[in-house]
Amino acid sequence: MMKVYRNTATIKAEQFDGSDEMIDKYELIDAGTMLGTHHSPELYLTGSGKVDVGDWIATGVNGEYWAIADDVFKKTYAELPVIPKVWGNAIEEFKANHYKLSELFNEWGWNYDEQELIVRAWLDGYVVEEEK
């Protein structure tokens, strides 16, 4: 029986812009072909073996890189929600004390839009917004 899985890992990625800076950073051969160089064994290229402008270069947990076509990236990944530090602290406190998500909502009284953001942050992780 086939089972359905979801990816629970987060990645860091940046969209390739063809700049010399990114070519150097990822040790690519040149801006014409964008083939990964033999000097960069950490860059895994799939499909055509090319990184085209607009593709994404992802960084794995062990520092390895791989290219993802833009259309595949947009279907597969979404940015983590950005939330205030106080919300992040509340999530961590409630999780550490084994509270339910509903108890967090009852305690804080968030509106609907905030609740949707908090659910995503609770389930997928989050980034704390920079202080102004």
PDB file of C-alpha atoms in Angstrom:
ATOM      1  CA  MET A   1       0.000   0.000   0.000  1.00  0.00           C
ATOM      2  CA  MET A   2       1.395   3.382  -1.005  1.00  0.00           C
ATOM      3  CA  LYS A   3       1.572   5.928   1.807  1.00  0.00           C
ATOM      4  CA  VAL A   4       1.638   9.696   1.452  1.00  0.00           C
ATOM      5  CA  TYR A   5       4.396  11.695   3.158  1.00  0.00           C
ATOM      6  CA  ARG A   6       5.102  15.356   3.717  1.00  0.00           C
ATOM      7  CA  ASN A   7       8.514  16.943   3.983  1.00  0.00           C
ATOM      8  CA  THR A   8       9.113  18.301   7.462  1.00  0.00           C
ATOM      9  CA  ALA A   9      12.601  19.716   6.950  1.00  0.00           C
ATOM     10  CA  THR A  10      13.334  23.364   6.360  1.00  0.00           C
ATOM     11  CA  ILE A  11      15.962  24.523   3.896  1.00  0.00           C
ATOM     12  CA  LYS A  12      17.789  27.710   3.074  1.00  0.00           C
ATOM     13  CA  ALA A  13      17.654  28.707  -0.581  1.00  0.00           C
ATOM     14  CA  GLU A  14      18.393  31.640  -2.836  1.00  0.00           C
ATOM     15  CA  GLN A  15      17.292  32.312  -6.372  1.00  0.00           C
ATOM     16  CA  PHE A  16      20.137  32.245  -8.866  1.00  0.00           C
ATOM     17  CA  ASP A  17      20.511  35.603 -10.612  1.00  0.00           C
ATOM     18  CA  GLY A  18      23.457  34.801 -12.892  1.00  0.00           C
ATOM     19  CA  SER A  19      25.734  37.277 -11.121  1.00  0.00           C
ATOM     20  CA  ASP A  20      29.489  36.772 -10.901  1.00  0.00           C
ATOM     21  CA  GLU A  21      29.099  36.827  -7.120  1.00  0.00           C
ATOM     22  CA  MET A  22      26.801  33.783  -7.156  1.00  0.00           C
ATOM     23  CA  ILE A  23      28.908  32.022  -9.818  1.00  0.00           C
ATOM     24  CA  ASP A  24      31.915  32.396  -7.516  1.00  0.00           C
ATOM     25  CA  LYS A  25      29.983  31.519  -4.362  1.00  0.00           C
ATOM     26  CA  TYR A  26      28.774  28.197  -5.782  1.00  0.00           C
ATOM     27  CA  GLU A  27      31.885  27.590  -7.899  1.00  0.00           C
ATOM     28  CA  LEU A  28      30.015  27.365 -11.188  1.00  0.00           C
ATOM     29  CA  ILE A  29      31.908  27.173 -14.461  1.00  0.00           C
ATOM     30  CA  ASP A  30      30.482  30.209 -16.235  1.00  0.00           C
ATOM     31  CA  ALA A  31      27.393  32.275 -16.824  1.00  0.00           C
ATOM     32  CA  GLY A  32      26.698  30.662 -20.202  1.00  0.00           C
ATOM     33  CA  THR A  33      26.209  27.032 -19.245  1.00  0.00           C
ATOM     34  CA  MET A  34      26.052  27.200 -15.448  1.00  0.00           C
ATOM     35  CA  LEU A  35      27.360  23.665 -15.184  1.00  0.00           C
ATOM     36  CA  GLY A  36      28.627  22.774 -11.730  1.00  0.00           C
ATOM     37  CA  THR A  37      32.390  22.648 -11.666  1.00  0.00           C
ATOM     38  CA  HIS A  38      34.366  19.631 -10.535  1.00  0.00           C
ATOM     39  CA  HIS A  39      35.783  21.906  -7.819  1.00  0.00           C
ATOM     40  CA  SER A  40      32.436  22.028  -6.074  1.00  0.00           C
ATOM     41  CA  PRO A  41      31.412  18.480  -5.191  1.00  0.00           C
ATOM     42  CA  GLU A  42      28.877  19.888  -2.732  1.00  0.00           C
ATOM     43  CA  LEU A  43      26.697  21.173  -5.594  1.00  0.00           C
ATOM     44  CA  TYR A  44      24.316  18.489  -6.773  1.00  0.00           C
ATOM     45  CA  LEU A  45      22.745  19.230 -10.133  1.00  0.00           C
ATOM     46  CA  THR A  46      19.771  17.223 -11.299  1.00  0.00           C
ATOM     47  CA  GLY A  47      18.005  17.010 -14.630  1.00  0.00           C
ATOM     48  CA  SER A  48      19.978  18.823 -17.312  1.00  0.00           C
ATOM     49  CA  GLY A  49      22.872  19.489 -14.937  1.00  0.00           C
ATOM     50  CA  LYS A  50      22.442  23.229 -15.428  1.00  0.00           C
ATOM     51  CA  VAL A  51      21.553  26.023 -13.078  1.00  0.00           C
ATOM     52  CA  ASP A  52      19.614  28.573 -15.058  1.00  0.00           C
ATOM     53  CA  VAL A  53      18.903  32.136 -14.020  1.00  0.00           C
ATOM     54  CA  GLY A  54      15.724  31.964 -11.943  1.00  0.00           C
ATOM     55  CA  ASP A  55      16.443  28.483 -10.548  1.00  0.00           C
ATOM     56  CA  TRP A  56      17.020  28.080  -6.833  1.00  0.00           C
ATOM     57  CA  ILE A  57      20.134  26.846  -5.084  1.00  0.00           C
ATOM     58  CA  ALA A  58      19.245  25.143  -1.812  1.00  0.00           C
ATOM     59  CA  THR A  59      21.595  24.506   1.094  1.00  0.00           C
ATOM     60  CA  GLY A  60      21.193  21.281   3.066  1.00  0.00           C
ATOM     61  CA  VAL A  61      21.874  20.613   6.733  1.00  0.00           C
ATOM     62  CA  ASN A  62      25.387  19.339   5.952  1.00  0.00           C
ATOM     63  CA  GLY A  63      26.305  22.362   3.817  1.00  0.00           C
ATOM     64  CA  GLU A  64      25.626  20.608   0.520  1.00  0.00           C
ATOM     65  CA  TYR A  65      23.924  22.492  -2.325  1.00  0.00           C
ATOM     66  CA  TRP A  66      21.455  21.415  -4.946  1.00  0.00           C
ATOM     67  CA  ALA A  67      19.654  23.177  -7.753  1.00  0.00           C
ATOM     68  CA  ILE A  68      15.864  23.282  -7.976  1.00  0.00           C
ATOM     69  CA  ALA A  69      13.995  24.524 -11.043  1.00  0.00           C
ATOM     70  CA  ASP A  70      11.876  27.607 -10.262  1.00  0.00           C
ATOM     71  CA  ASP A  71       8.538  25.935 -11.079  1.00  0.00           C
ATOM     72  CA  VAL A  72       9.341  22.918  -8.885  1.00  0.00           C
ATOM     73  CA  PHE A  73      10.564  25.169  -6.065  1.00  0.00           C
ATOM     74  CA  LYS A  74       7.354  27.215  -6.063  1.00  0.00           C
ATOM     75  CA  LYS A  75       5.223  24.038  -5.930  1.00  0.00           C
ATOM     76  CA  THR A  76       7.298  22.488  -3.143  1.00  0.00           C
ATOM     77  CA  TYR A  77       8.437  25.221  -0.766  1.00  0.00           C
ATOM     78  CA  ALA A  78       6.940  28.193   1.038  1.00  0.00           C
ATOM     79  CA  GLU A  79       8.678  30.760   3.189  1.00  0.00           C
ATOM     80  CA  LEU A  80       8.388  30.290   6.927  1.00  0.00           C
ATOM     81  CA  PRO A  81       6.066  32.786   8.594  1.00  0.00           C
ATOM     82  CA  VAL A  82       7.679  35.832  10.177  1.00  0.00           C
ATOM     83  CA  ILE A  83       6.294  36.528  13.645  1.00  0.00           C
ATOM     84  CA  PRO A  84       7.069  38.866  16.541  1.00  0.00           C
ATOM     85  CA  LYS A  85       9.501  37.557  19.155  1.00  0.00           C
ATOM     86  CA  VAL A  86       6.801  37.542  21.841  1.00  0.00           C
ATOM     87  CA  TRP A  87       4.692  35.155  19.728  1.00  0.00           C
ATOM     88  CA  GLY A  88       7.698  32.885  19.201  1.00  0.00           C
ATOM     89  CA  ASN A  89       8.353  32.890  22.929  1.00  0.00           C
ATOM     90  CA  ALA A  90       4.718  31.960  23.588  1.00  0.00           C
ATOM     91  CA  ILE A  91       4.858  29.081  21.088  1.00  0.00           C
ATOM     92  CA  GLU A  92       8.060  27.723  22.625  1.00  0.00           C
ATOM     93  CA  GLU A  93       6.693  28.021  26.174  1.00  0.00           C
ATOM     94  CA  PHE A  94       3.417  26.294  25.338  1.00  0.00           C
ATOM     95  CA  LYS A  95       5.168  23.498  23.429  1.00  0.00           C
ATOM     96  CA  ALA A  96       7.706  22.973  26.222  1.00  0.00           C
ATOM     97  CA  ASN A  97       4.890  22.633  28.756  1.00  0.00           C
ATOM     98  CA  HIS A  98       2.911  20.275  26.474  1.00  0.00           C
ATOM     99  CA  TYR A  99      -0.022  22.618  26.048  1.00  0.00           C
ATOM    100  CA  LYS A 100      -2.377  22.260  23.109  1.00  0.00           C
ATOM    101  CA  LEU A 101      -2.493  24.849  20.354  1.00  0.00           C
ATOM    102  CA  SER A 102      -6.111  25.629  21.302  1.00  0.00           C
ATOM    103  CA  GLU A 103      -4.925  26.574  24.792  1.00  0.00           C
ATOM    104  CA  LEU A 104      -2.537  29.078  23.261  1.00  0.00           C
ATOM    105  CA  PHE A 105      -5.441  30.660  21.363  1.00  0.00           C
ATOM    106  CA  ASN A 106      -7.600  30.812  24.501  1.00  0.00           C
ATOM    107  CA  GLU A 107      -4.777  32.431  26.480  1.00  0.00           C
ATOM    108  CA  TRP A 108      -3.844  35.057  23.905  1.00  0.00           C
ATOM    109  CA  GLY A 109      -7.169  35.735  22.124  1.00  0.00           C
ATOM    110  CA  TRP A 110      -5.720  36.226  18.628  1.00  0.00           C
ATOM    111  CA  ASN A 111      -7.947  37.252  15.723  1.00  0.00           C
ATOM    112  CA  TYR A 112      -8.546  34.887  12.784  1.00  0.00           C
ATOM    113  CA  ASP A 113      -5.691  36.150  10.572  1.00  0.00           C
ATOM    114  CA  GLU A 114      -3.262  35.921  13.457  1.00  0.00           C
ATOM    115  CA  GLN A 115      -4.474  32.413  14.311  1.00  0.00           C
ATOM    116  CA  GLU A 116      -3.744  31.186  10.785  1.00  0.00           C
ATOM    117  CA  LEU A 117      -0.215  32.605  10.990  1.00  0.00           C
ATOM    118  CA  ILE A 118       0.323  31.065  14.441  1.00  0.00           C
ATOM    119  CA  VAL A 119      -0.849  27.636  13.246  1.00  0.00           C
ATOM    120  CA  ARG A 120       1.663  27.737  10.374  1.00  0.00           C
ATOM    121  CA  ALA A 121       4.407  28.831  12.791  1.00  0.00           C
ATOM    122  CA  TRP A 122       3.463  26.117  15.315  1.00  0.00           C
ATOM    123  CA  LEU A 123       3.492  23.358  12.690  1.00  0.00           C
ATOM    124  CA  ASP A 124       6.200  24.416  10.229  1.00  0.00           C
ATOM    125  CA  GLY A 125       8.498  26.654  12.223  1.00  0.00           C
ATOM    126  CA  TYR A 126       8.987  30.384  11.949  1.00  0.00           C
ATOM    127  CA  VAL A 127      11.399  33.258  11.696  1.00  0.00           C
ATOM    128  CA  VAL A 128      11.360  35.971  14.344  1.00  0.00           C
ATOM    129  CA  GLU A 129      10.940  39.405  12.795  1.00  0.00           C
ATOM    130  CA  GLU A 130      13.812  41.803  13.211  1.00  0.00           C
ATOM    131  CA  GLU A 131      13.398  44.391  15.908  1.00  0.00           C
ATOM    132  CA  LYS A 132      12.939  47.936  14.661  1.00  0.00           C
TER     133      LYS A 132
END
